[in-house]
Amino acid sequence: MKQQLPLENKVCLVTGGTRGIGRAIAEMLLAEGAMVVVCGRWPDSVTRAVSEMAARWPGKVKGKAADVSVHEEVHALFEFVDRETGGLDVLVNNAGVGIFAKVSRITLDEWDKMIHTNLNGAFYCSREALSRFADRGAGYIVNISSLAGKNAFAGGTAYNASKFGLNGFSEALLMDTRYDNVRVSTVMPGSVATEFGRGEGGGNEGEDWKVHPEDVAAVARMLLHMPERTMISQVEIRPAKPKRS
């Protein structure tokens, strides 16, 4: 008899799941036999990502455009998950933006965009997920944060604030929900070889020294495979051999 994988037929939502770390996590979950829903801000990118993943895992992946910084869109996203899958077992809060500038140069809109996406978005999604987990009797939230949530740097301003806030939110959420059979883990990567922070079209040339999205996905897989009695609260991920300054 074929042994069932720990994530087989589990329903997983990955925000920002059309590219980069989110896409790698979505593909890892699909390979583990999960049903996966992804979201992204742009309908075309969601359609393309779902089509590409469905070619390998037919019938196992769905997607909906949603901006997690907007509560109404998050609510609609979770209603979509309800209609299409009938429940939720795992939430991966991965959606994020990075704009880097000194306090004197960052605009009010840029500040708001990062706080609303990186911090408020995780709150909106987690809040929606908890009621679904209650119906299931258990759940898992993986928050993709950053080492920038522990180590400030010049030009980090809003990004540092959003990730420091996300780390604090995650720790408190863990304590709020651990006796409800909800586990919460925070993953804090350092330099990752994605287009994040470089804008559309940014390549990965010369970035082999960085952590790759698949490496972060492997850590997420390890967390989700842990026995229910064990919760890994935080994981820091760094390049093994960063560039020497």
PDB file of C-alpha atoms in Angstrom:
ATOM      1  CA  MET A   1       0.000   0.000   0.000  1.00  0.00           C
ATOM      2  CA  LYS A   2       1.315   3.433  -0.921  1.00  0.00           C
ATOM      3  CA  GLN A   3       2.212   5.474   2.143  1.00  0.00           C
ATOM      4  CA  GLN A   4       0.435   8.824   2.284  1.00  0.00           C
ATOM      5  CA  LEU A   5       2.684  11.862   2.360  1.00  0.00           C
ATOM      6  CA  PRO A   6       2.213  14.220   5.350  1.00  0.00           C
ATOM      7  CA  LEU A   7       0.906  16.989   3.067  1.00  0.00           C
ATOM      8  CA  GLU A   8      -1.056  14.856   0.642  1.00  0.00           C
ATOM      9  CA  ASN A   9      -4.502  16.357  -0.046  1.00  0.00           C
ATOM     10  CA  LYS A  10      -3.913  19.175   2.431  1.00  0.00           C
ATOM     11  CA  VAL A  11      -5.225  22.549   1.232  1.00  0.00           C
ATOM     12  CA  CYS A  12      -2.498  25.181   1.199  1.00  0.00           C
ATOM     13  CA  LEU A  13      -2.694  28.888   0.337  1.00  0.00           C
ATOM     14  CA  VAL A  14       0.511  30.646  -0.710  1.00  0.00           C
ATOM     15  CA  THR A  15       0.333  34.427  -1.036  1.00  0.00           C
ATOM     16  CA  GLY A  16       2.697  35.912  -3.569  1.00  0.00           C
ATOM     17  CA  GLY A  17       2.845  32.427  -5.032  1.00  0.00           C
ATOM     18  CA  THR A  18       3.371  33.267  -8.700  1.00  0.00           C
ATOM     19  CA  ARG A  19       7.157  33.744  -8.610  1.00  0.00           C
ATOM     20  CA  GLY A  20      10.264  33.694  -6.445  1.00  0.00           C
ATOM     21  CA  ILE A  21      10.076  32.124  -2.996  1.00  0.00           C
ATOM     22  CA  GLY A  22       6.296  31.788  -3.123  1.00  0.00           C
ATOM     23  CA  ARG A  23       6.382  29.936  -6.445  1.00  0.00           C
ATOM     24  CA  ALA A  24       9.079  27.569  -5.142  1.00  0.00           C
ATOM     25  CA  ILE A  25       7.004  26.840  -2.035  1.00  0.00           C
ATOM     26  CA  ALA A  26       3.866  26.282  -4.126  1.00  0.00           C
ATOM     27  CA  GLU A  27       5.706  23.787  -6.342  1.00  0.00           C
ATOM     28  CA  MET A  28       7.146  22.023  -3.306  1.00  0.00           C
ATOM     29  CA  LEU A  29       3.648  21.638  -1.842  1.00  0.00           C
ATOM     30  CA  LEU A  30       2.293  20.314  -5.139  1.00  0.00           C
ATOM     31  CA  ALA A  31       5.112  17.782  -5.306  1.00  0.00           C
ATOM     32  CA  GLU A  32       4.079  16.703  -1.805  1.00  0.00           C
ATOM     33  CA  GLY A  33       0.551  15.974  -3.025  1.00  0.00           C
ATOM     34  CA  ALA A  34      -1.157  19.067  -1.612  1.00  0.00           C
ATOM     35  CA  MET A  35      -3.952  21.094  -3.192  1.00  0.00           C
ATOM     36  CA  VAL A  36      -2.492  24.586  -3.637  1.00  0.00           C
ATOM     37  CA  VAL A  37      -4.061  28.005  -4.124  1.00  0.00           C
ATOM     38  CA  VAL A  38      -1.798  30.889  -5.083  1.00  0.00           C
ATOM     39  CA  CYS A  39      -2.446  34.584  -5.296  1.00  0.00           C
ATOM     40  CA  GLY A  40      -0.617  37.543  -6.775  1.00  0.00           C
ATOM     41  CA  ARG A  41      -1.446  41.141  -7.495  1.00  0.00           C
ATOM     42  CA  TRP A  42      -1.661  40.817 -11.284  1.00  0.00           C
ATOM     43  CA  PRO A  43      -4.317  38.612 -12.965  1.00  0.00           C
ATOM     44  CA  ASP A  44      -2.078  37.812 -15.951  1.00  0.00           C
ATOM     45  CA  SER A  45       0.772  36.559 -13.758  1.00  0.00           C
ATOM     46  CA  VAL A  46      -1.643  34.426 -11.710  1.00  0.00           C
ATOM     47  CA  THR A  47      -3.143  32.886 -14.845  1.00  0.00           C
ATOM     48  CA  ARG A  48       0.296  32.148 -16.281  1.00  0.00           C
ATOM     49  CA  ALA A  49       1.653  30.629 -13.060  1.00  0.00           C
ATOM     50  CA  VAL A  50      -1.410  28.429 -12.541  1.00  0.00           C
ATOM     51  CA  SER A  51      -1.256  27.234 -16.152  1.00  0.00           C
ATOM     52  CA  GLU A  52       2.434  26.350 -15.858  1.00  0.00           C
ATOM     53  CA  MET A  53       1.999  24.475 -12.583  1.00  0.00           C
ATOM     54  CA  ALA A  54      -1.201  22.747 -13.706  1.00  0.00           C
ATOM     55  CA  ALA A  55       0.700  21.288 -16.650  1.00  0.00           C
ATOM     56  CA  ARG A  56       2.744  19.290 -14.129  1.00  0.00           C
ATOM     57  CA  TRP A  57       0.077  18.820 -11.458  1.00  0.00           C
ATOM     58  CA  PRO A  58      -3.314  18.845 -13.202  1.00  0.00           C
ATOM     59  CA  GLY A  59      -6.303  19.530 -10.988  1.00  0.00           C
ATOM     60  CA  LYS A  60      -4.171  20.384  -7.973  1.00  0.00           C
ATOM     61  CA  VAL A  61      -3.574  24.134  -8.295  1.00  0.00           C
ATOM     62  CA  LYS A  62      -5.852  27.151  -8.430  1.00  0.00           C
ATOM     63  CA  GLY A  63      -5.222  30.874  -8.309  1.00  0.00           C
ATOM     64  CA  LYS A  64      -6.858  34.233  -7.797  1.00  0.00           C
ATOM     65  CA  ALA A  65      -5.556  37.762  -8.167  1.00  0.00           C
ATOM     66  CA  ALA A  66      -5.512  39.558  -4.823  1.00  0.00           C
ATOM     67  CA  ASP A  67      -3.607  42.401  -3.208  1.00  0.00           C
ATOM     68  CA  VAL A  68      -3.078  41.298   0.383  1.00  0.00           C
ATOM     69  CA  SER A  69      -2.714  44.914   1.503  1.00  0.00           C
ATOM     70  CA  VAL A  70      -6.453  45.395   0.848  1.00  0.00           C
ATOM     71  CA  HIS A  71      -8.680  43.681   3.385  1.00  0.00           C
ATOM     72  CA  GLU A  72     -11.621  43.334   1.021  1.00  0.00           C
ATOM     73  CA  GLU A  73      -9.460  41.522  -1.532  1.00  0.00           C
ATOM     74  CA  VAL A  74      -8.111  39.197   1.156  1.00  0.00           C
ATOM     75  CA  HIS A  75     -11.660  38.360   2.256  1.00  0.00           C
ATOM     76  CA  ALA A  76     -12.613  37.604  -1.349  1.00  0.00           C
ATOM     77  CA  LEU A  77      -9.507  35.428  -1.722  1.00  0.00           C
ATOM     78  CA  PHE A  78     -10.463  33.289   1.266  1.00  0.00           C
ATOM     79  CA  GLU A  79     -14.043  32.984   0.019  1.00  0.00           C
ATOM     80  CA  PHE A  80     -12.518  31.713  -3.243  1.00  0.00           C
ATOM     81  CA  VAL A  81     -10.528  29.134  -1.258  1.00  0.00           C
ATOM     82  CA  ASP A  82     -13.740  28.065   0.509  1.00  0.00           C
ATOM     83  CA  ARG A  83     -15.632  27.633  -2.769  1.00  0.00           C
ATOM     84  CA  GLU A  84     -12.852  25.861  -4.645  1.00  0.00           C
ATOM     85  CA  THR A  85     -11.416  23.616  -1.929  1.00  0.00           C
ATOM     86  CA  GLY A  86     -13.849  23.490   0.994  1.00  0.00           C
ATOM     87  CA  GLY A  87     -11.307  24.349   3.676  1.00  0.00           C
ATOM     88  CA  LEU A  88      -7.756  25.305   4.568  1.00  0.00           C
ATOM     89  CA  ASP A  89      -4.927  23.512   6.341  1.00  0.00           C
ATOM     90  CA  VAL A  90      -1.821  25.620   5.677  1.00  0.00           C
ATOM     91  CA  LEU A  91      -1.296  29.347   5.088  1.00  0.00           C
ATOM     92  CA  VAL A  92       2.034  30.632   3.798  1.00  0.00           C
ATOM     93  CA  ASN A  93       2.223  34.406   4.184  1.00  0.00           C
ATOM     94  CA  ASN A  94       4.845  35.146   1.557  1.00  0.00           C
ATOM     95  CA  ALA A  95       3.587  38.224  -0.314  1.00  0.00           C
ATOM     96  CA  GLY A  96       5.873  41.191   0.206  1.00  0.00           C
ATOM     97  CA  VAL A  97       7.394  44.281  -1.344  1.00  0.00           C
ATOM     98  CA  GLY A  98      10.755  45.938  -0.882  1.00  0.00           C
ATOM     99  CA  ILE A  99      11.533  49.583  -1.503  1.00  0.00           C
ATOM    100  CA  PHE A 100      14.808  50.791  -0.059  1.00  0.00           C
ATOM    101  CA  ALA A 101      15.540  54.431   0.739  1.00  0.00           C
ATOM    102  CA  LYS A 102      16.554  56.698   3.595  1.00  0.00           C
ATOM    103  CA  VAL A 103      13.787  58.149   5.747  1.00  0.00           C
ATOM    104  CA  SER A 104      14.293  61.561   4.147  1.00  0.00           C
ATOM    105  CA  ARG A 105      13.735  60.123   0.675  1.00  0.00           C
ATOM    106  CA  ILE A 106      11.061  57.479   1.057  1.00  0.00           C
ATOM    107  CA  THR A 107       7.592  58.690   0.113  1.00  0.00           C
ATOM    108  CA  LEU A 108       4.475  58.347   2.232  1.00  0.00           C
ATOM    109  CA  ASP A 109       2.953  56.056  -0.392  1.00  0.00           C
ATOM    110  CA  GLU A 110       6.055  53.823  -0.377  1.00  0.00           C
ATOM    111  CA  TRP A 111       5.988  53.602   3.421  1.00  0.00           C
ATOM    112  CA  ASP A 112       2.294  52.722   3.416  1.00  0.00           C
ATOM    113  CA  LYS A 113       2.752  50.161   0.638  1.00  0.00           C
ATOM    114  CA  MET A 114       5.355  48.204   2.586  1.00  0.00           C
ATOM    115  CA  ILE A 115       3.598  48.330   5.958  1.00  0.00           C
ATOM    116  CA  HIS A 116       0.229  47.447   4.430  1.00  0.00           C
ATOM    117  CA  THR A 117       1.618  44.578   2.326  1.00  0.00           C
ATOM    118  CA  ASN A 118       4.339  43.073   4.507  1.00  0.00           C
ATOM    119  CA  LEU A 119       2.614  43.469   7.883  1.00  0.00           C
ATOM    120  CA  ASN A 120      -1.091  44.203   7.470  1.00  0.00           C
ATOM    121  CA  GLY A 121      -1.349  41.573   4.731  1.00  0.00           C
ATOM    122  CA  ALA A 122      -0.047  38.853   7.046  1.00  0.00           C
ATOM    123  CA  PHE A 123      -2.522  39.970   9.726  1.00  0.00           C
ATOM    124  CA  TYR A 124      -5.488  40.017   7.326  1.00  0.00           C
ATOM    125  CA  CYS A 125      -4.657  36.564   5.939  1.00  0.00           C
ATOM    126  CA  SER A 126      -3.902  35.006   9.328  1.00  0.00           C
ATOM    127  CA  ARG A 127      -7.145  36.333  10.773  1.00  0.00           C
ATOM    128  CA  GLU A 128      -9.138  34.824   7.902  1.00  0.00           C
ATOM    129  CA  ALA A 129      -7.245  31.536   8.167  1.00  0.00           C
ATOM    130  CA  LEU A 130      -7.908  31.027  11.866  1.00  0.00           C
ATOM    131  CA  SER A 131     -11.649  30.541  11.439  1.00  0.00           C
ATOM    132  CA  ARG A 132     -10.966  27.946   8.713  1.00  0.00           C
ATOM    133  CA  PHE A 133      -8.472  26.173  10.973  1.00  0.00           C
ATOM    134  CA  ALA A 134     -11.090  26.066  13.721  1.00  0.00           C
ATOM    135  CA  ASP A 135     -13.370  24.127  11.373  1.00  0.00           C
ATOM    136  CA  ARG A 136     -10.532  21.695  10.626  1.00  0.00           C
ATOM    137  CA  GLY A 137      -9.402  21.422  14.245  1.00  0.00           C
ATOM    138  CA  ALA A 138      -5.825  22.361  13.366  1.00  0.00           C
ATOM    139  CA  GLY A 139      -3.713  24.480  11.031  1.00  0.00           C
ATOM    140  CA  TYR A 140      -0.270  25.800  10.221  1.00  0.00           C
ATOM    141  CA  ILE A 141       0.863  29.354   9.399  1.00  0.00           C
ATOM    142  CA  VAL A 142       4.303  29.908   7.897  1.00  0.00           C
ATOM    143  CA  ASN A 143       5.312  33.563   7.761  1.00  0.00           C
ATOM    144  CA  ILE A 144       8.103  34.384   5.324  1.00  0.00           C
ATOM    145  CA  SER A 145       9.909  37.254   6.997  1.00  0.00           C
ATOM    146  CA  SER A 146      13.547  38.282   6.601  1.00  0.00           C
ATOM    147  CA  LEU A 147      16.787  38.694   8.499  1.00  0.00           C
ATOM    148  CA  ALA A 148      15.941  42.374   8.025  1.00  0.00           C
ATOM    149  CA  GLY A 149      13.399  41.745  10.774  1.00  0.00           C
ATOM    150  CA  LYS A 150      16.292  41.322  13.223  1.00  0.00           C
ATOM    151  CA  ASN A 151      19.082  43.370  11.665  1.00  0.00           C
ATOM    152  CA  ALA A 152      18.475  46.976  10.664  1.00  0.00           C
ATOM    153  CA  PHE A 153      20.487  48.520   7.833  1.00  0.00           C
ATOM    154  CA  ALA A 154      20.859  51.963   6.304  1.00  0.00           C
ATOM    155  CA  GLY A 155      18.136  52.502   3.755  1.00  0.00           C
ATOM    156  CA  GLY A 156      15.988  49.789   5.313  1.00  0.00           C
ATOM    157  CA  THR A 157      13.542  52.159   7.043  1.00  0.00           C
ATOM    158  CA  ALA A 158      10.065  50.903   6.100  1.00  0.00           C
ATOM    159  CA  TYR A 159      11.278  47.434   5.114  1.00  0.00           C
ATOM    160  CA  ASN A 160      12.974  46.912   8.481  1.00  0.00           C
ATOM    161  CA  ALA A 161       9.911  48.256  10.279  1.00  0.00           C
ATOM    162  CA  SER A 162       7.568  45.922   8.404  1.00  0.00           C
ATOM    163  CA  LYS A 163       9.717  42.835   9.025  1.00  0.00           C
ATOM    164  CA  PHE A 164      10.485  43.641  12.663  1.00  0.00           C
ATOM    165  CA  GLY A 165       6.722  44.023  13.046  1.00  0.00           C
ATOM    166  CA  LEU A 166       6.032  40.739  11.257  1.00  0.00           C
ATOM    167  CA  ASN A 167       8.433  38.883  13.545  1.00  0.00           C
ATOM    168  CA  GLY A 168       6.728  40.319  16.628  1.00  0.00           C
ATOM    169  CA  PHE A 169       3.291  39.570  15.198  1.00  0.00           C
ATOM    170  CA  SER A 170       4.341  35.977  14.497  1.00  0.00           C
ATOM    171  CA  GLU A 171       5.652  35.397  18.018  1.00  0.00           C
ATOM    172  CA  ALA A 172       2.458  36.713  19.598  1.00  0.00           C
ATOM    173  CA  LEU A 173       0.289  34.769  17.142  1.00  0.00           C
ATOM    174  CA  LEU A 174       2.129  31.593  18.119  1.00  0.00           C
ATOM    175  CA  MET A 175       1.307  32.181  21.778  1.00  0.00           C
ATOM    176  CA  ASP A 176      -2.306  33.096  20.961  1.00  0.00           C
ATOM    177  CA  THR A 177      -3.026  29.923  19.027  1.00  0.00           C
ATOM    178  CA  ARG A 178      -0.765  27.088  20.183  1.00  0.00           C
ATOM    179  CA  TYR A 179      -3.489  25.502  22.361  1.00  0.00           C
ATOM    180  CA  ASP A 180      -5.903  25.638  19.425  1.00  0.00           C
ATOM    181  CA  ASN A 181      -3.700  23.169  17.503  1.00  0.00           C
ATOM    182  CA  VAL A 182      -2.385  25.939  15.283  1.00  0.00           C
ATOM    183  CA  ARG A 183       1.347  26.049  14.716  1.00  0.00           C
ATOM    184  CA  VAL A 184       3.164  29.207  13.600  1.00  0.00           C
ATOM    185  CA  SER A 185       6.673  29.388  12.185  1.00  0.00           C
ATOM    186  CA  THR A 186       8.665  32.361  10.958  1.00  0.00           C
ATOM    187  CA  VAL A 187      11.237  31.866   8.205  1.00  0.00           C
ATOM    188  CA  MET A 188      13.862  34.608   7.913  1.00  0.00           C
ATOM    189  CA  PRO A 189      15.966  34.375   4.751  1.00  0.00           C
ATOM    190  CA  GLY A 190      18.901  36.653   4.073  1.00  0.00           C
ATOM    191  CA  SER A 191      20.012  37.326   0.505  1.00  0.00           C
ATOM    192  CA  VAL A 192      17.865  35.297  -1.908  1.00  0.00           C
ATOM    193  CA  ALA A 193      18.400  35.092  -5.668  1.00  0.00           C
ATOM    194  CA  THR A 194      15.049  36.454  -6.869  1.00  0.00           C
ATOM    195  CA  GLU A 195      13.859  39.567  -8.678  1.00  0.00           C
ATOM    196  CA  PHE A 196      12.627  40.938  -5.318  1.00  0.00           C
ATOM    197  CA  GLY A 197      13.816  44.497  -4.763  1.00  0.00           C
ATOM    198  CA  ARG A 198      15.193  44.813  -8.313  1.00  0.00           C
ATOM    199  CA  GLY A 199      11.952  45.317 -10.206  1.00  0.00           C
ATOM    200  CA  GLU A 200      10.550  43.435 -13.184  1.00  0.00           C
ATOM    201  CA  GLY A 201      13.073  41.880 -15.500  1.00  0.00           C
ATOM    202  CA  GLY A 202      15.908  41.743 -12.976  1.00  0.00           C
ATOM    203  CA  GLY A 203      18.094  38.748 -13.687  1.00  0.00           C
ATOM    204  CA  ASN A 204      19.999  36.490 -11.315  1.00  0.00           C
ATOM    205  CA  GLU A 205      23.363  36.694 -13.060  1.00  0.00           C
ATOM    206  CA  GLY A 206      26.262  36.525 -10.628  1.00  0.00           C
ATOM    207  CA  GLU A 207      24.006  35.546  -7.722  1.00  0.00           C
ATOM    208  CA  ASP A 208      24.887  31.872  -7.316  1.00  0.00           C
ATOM    209  CA  TRP A 209      26.298  32.706  -3.886  1.00  0.00           C
ATOM    210  CA  LYS A 210      22.839  33.678  -2.644  1.00  0.00           C
ATOM    211  CA  VAL A 211      20.207  31.424  -1.115  1.00  0.00           C
ATOM    212  CA  HIS A 212      17.899  30.112  -3.855  1.00  0.00           C
ATOM    213  CA  PRO A 213      14.094  30.069  -3.597  1.00  0.00           C
ATOM    214  CA  GLU A 214      14.134  26.264  -3.621  1.00  0.00           C
ATOM    215  CA  ASP A 215      16.298  26.336  -0.493  1.00  0.00           C
ATOM    216  CA  VAL A 216      13.630  28.328   1.347  1.00  0.00           C
ATOM    217  CA  ALA A 217      10.984  25.916   0.071  1.00  0.00           C
ATOM    218  CA  ALA A 218      13.017  23.014   1.476  1.00  0.00           C
ATOM    219  CA  VAL A 219      12.963  24.669   4.897  1.00  0.00           C
ATOM    220  CA  ALA A 220       9.185  25.169   4.651  1.00  0.00           C
ATOM    221  CA  ARG A 221       8.829  21.490   3.779  1.00  0.00           C
ATOM    222  CA  MET A 222      10.864  20.526   6.841  1.00  0.00           C
ATOM    223  CA  LEU A 223       8.655  22.657   9.088  1.00  0.00           C
ATOM    224  CA  LEU A 224       5.444  21.167   7.717  1.00  0.00           C
ATOM    225  CA  HIS A 225       6.801  17.635   8.115  1.00  0.00           C
ATOM    226  CA  MET A 226       7.521  18.049  11.829  1.00  0.00           C
ATOM    227  CA  PRO A 227       5.418  15.916  14.212  1.00  0.00           C
ATOM    228  CA  GLU A 228       2.400  17.741  15.633  1.00  0.00           C
ATOM    229  CA  ARG A 229       4.006  17.715  19.075  1.00  0.00           C
ATOM    230  CA  THR A 230       6.873  19.901  17.815  1.00  0.00           C
ATOM    231  CA  MET A 231       6.860  23.482  16.546  1.00  0.00           C
ATOM    232  CA  ILE A 232       9.908  25.260  15.173  1.00  0.00           C
ATOM    233  CA  SER A 233       9.178  28.885  15.906  1.00  0.00           C
ATOM    234  CA  GLN A 234      11.925  30.646  13.902  1.00  0.00           C
ATOM    235  CA  VAL A 235      14.431  29.693  11.235  1.00  0.00           C
ATOM    236  CA  GLU A 236      17.251  31.947   9.999  1.00  0.00           C
ATOM    237  CA  ILE A 237      18.620  31.221   6.523  1.00  0.00           C
ATOM    238  CA  ARG A 238      21.895  32.694   5.304  1.00  0.00           C
ATOM    239  CA  PRO A 239      24.150  32.189   2.294  1.00  0.00           C
ATOM    240  CA  ALA A 240      26.879  29.750   3.275  1.00  0.00           C
ATOM    241  CA  LYS A 241      29.564  31.836   1.563  1.00  0.00           C
ATOM    242  CA  PRO A 242      28.450  35.451   1.148  1.00  0.00           C
ATOM    243  CA  LYS A 243      30.499  37.832  -0.926  1.00  0.00           C
ATOM    244  CA  ARG A 244      33.436  39.253   0.975  1.00  0.00           C
ATOM    245  CA  SER A 245      33.337  43.031   1.248  1.00  0.00           C
TER     246      SER A 245
END
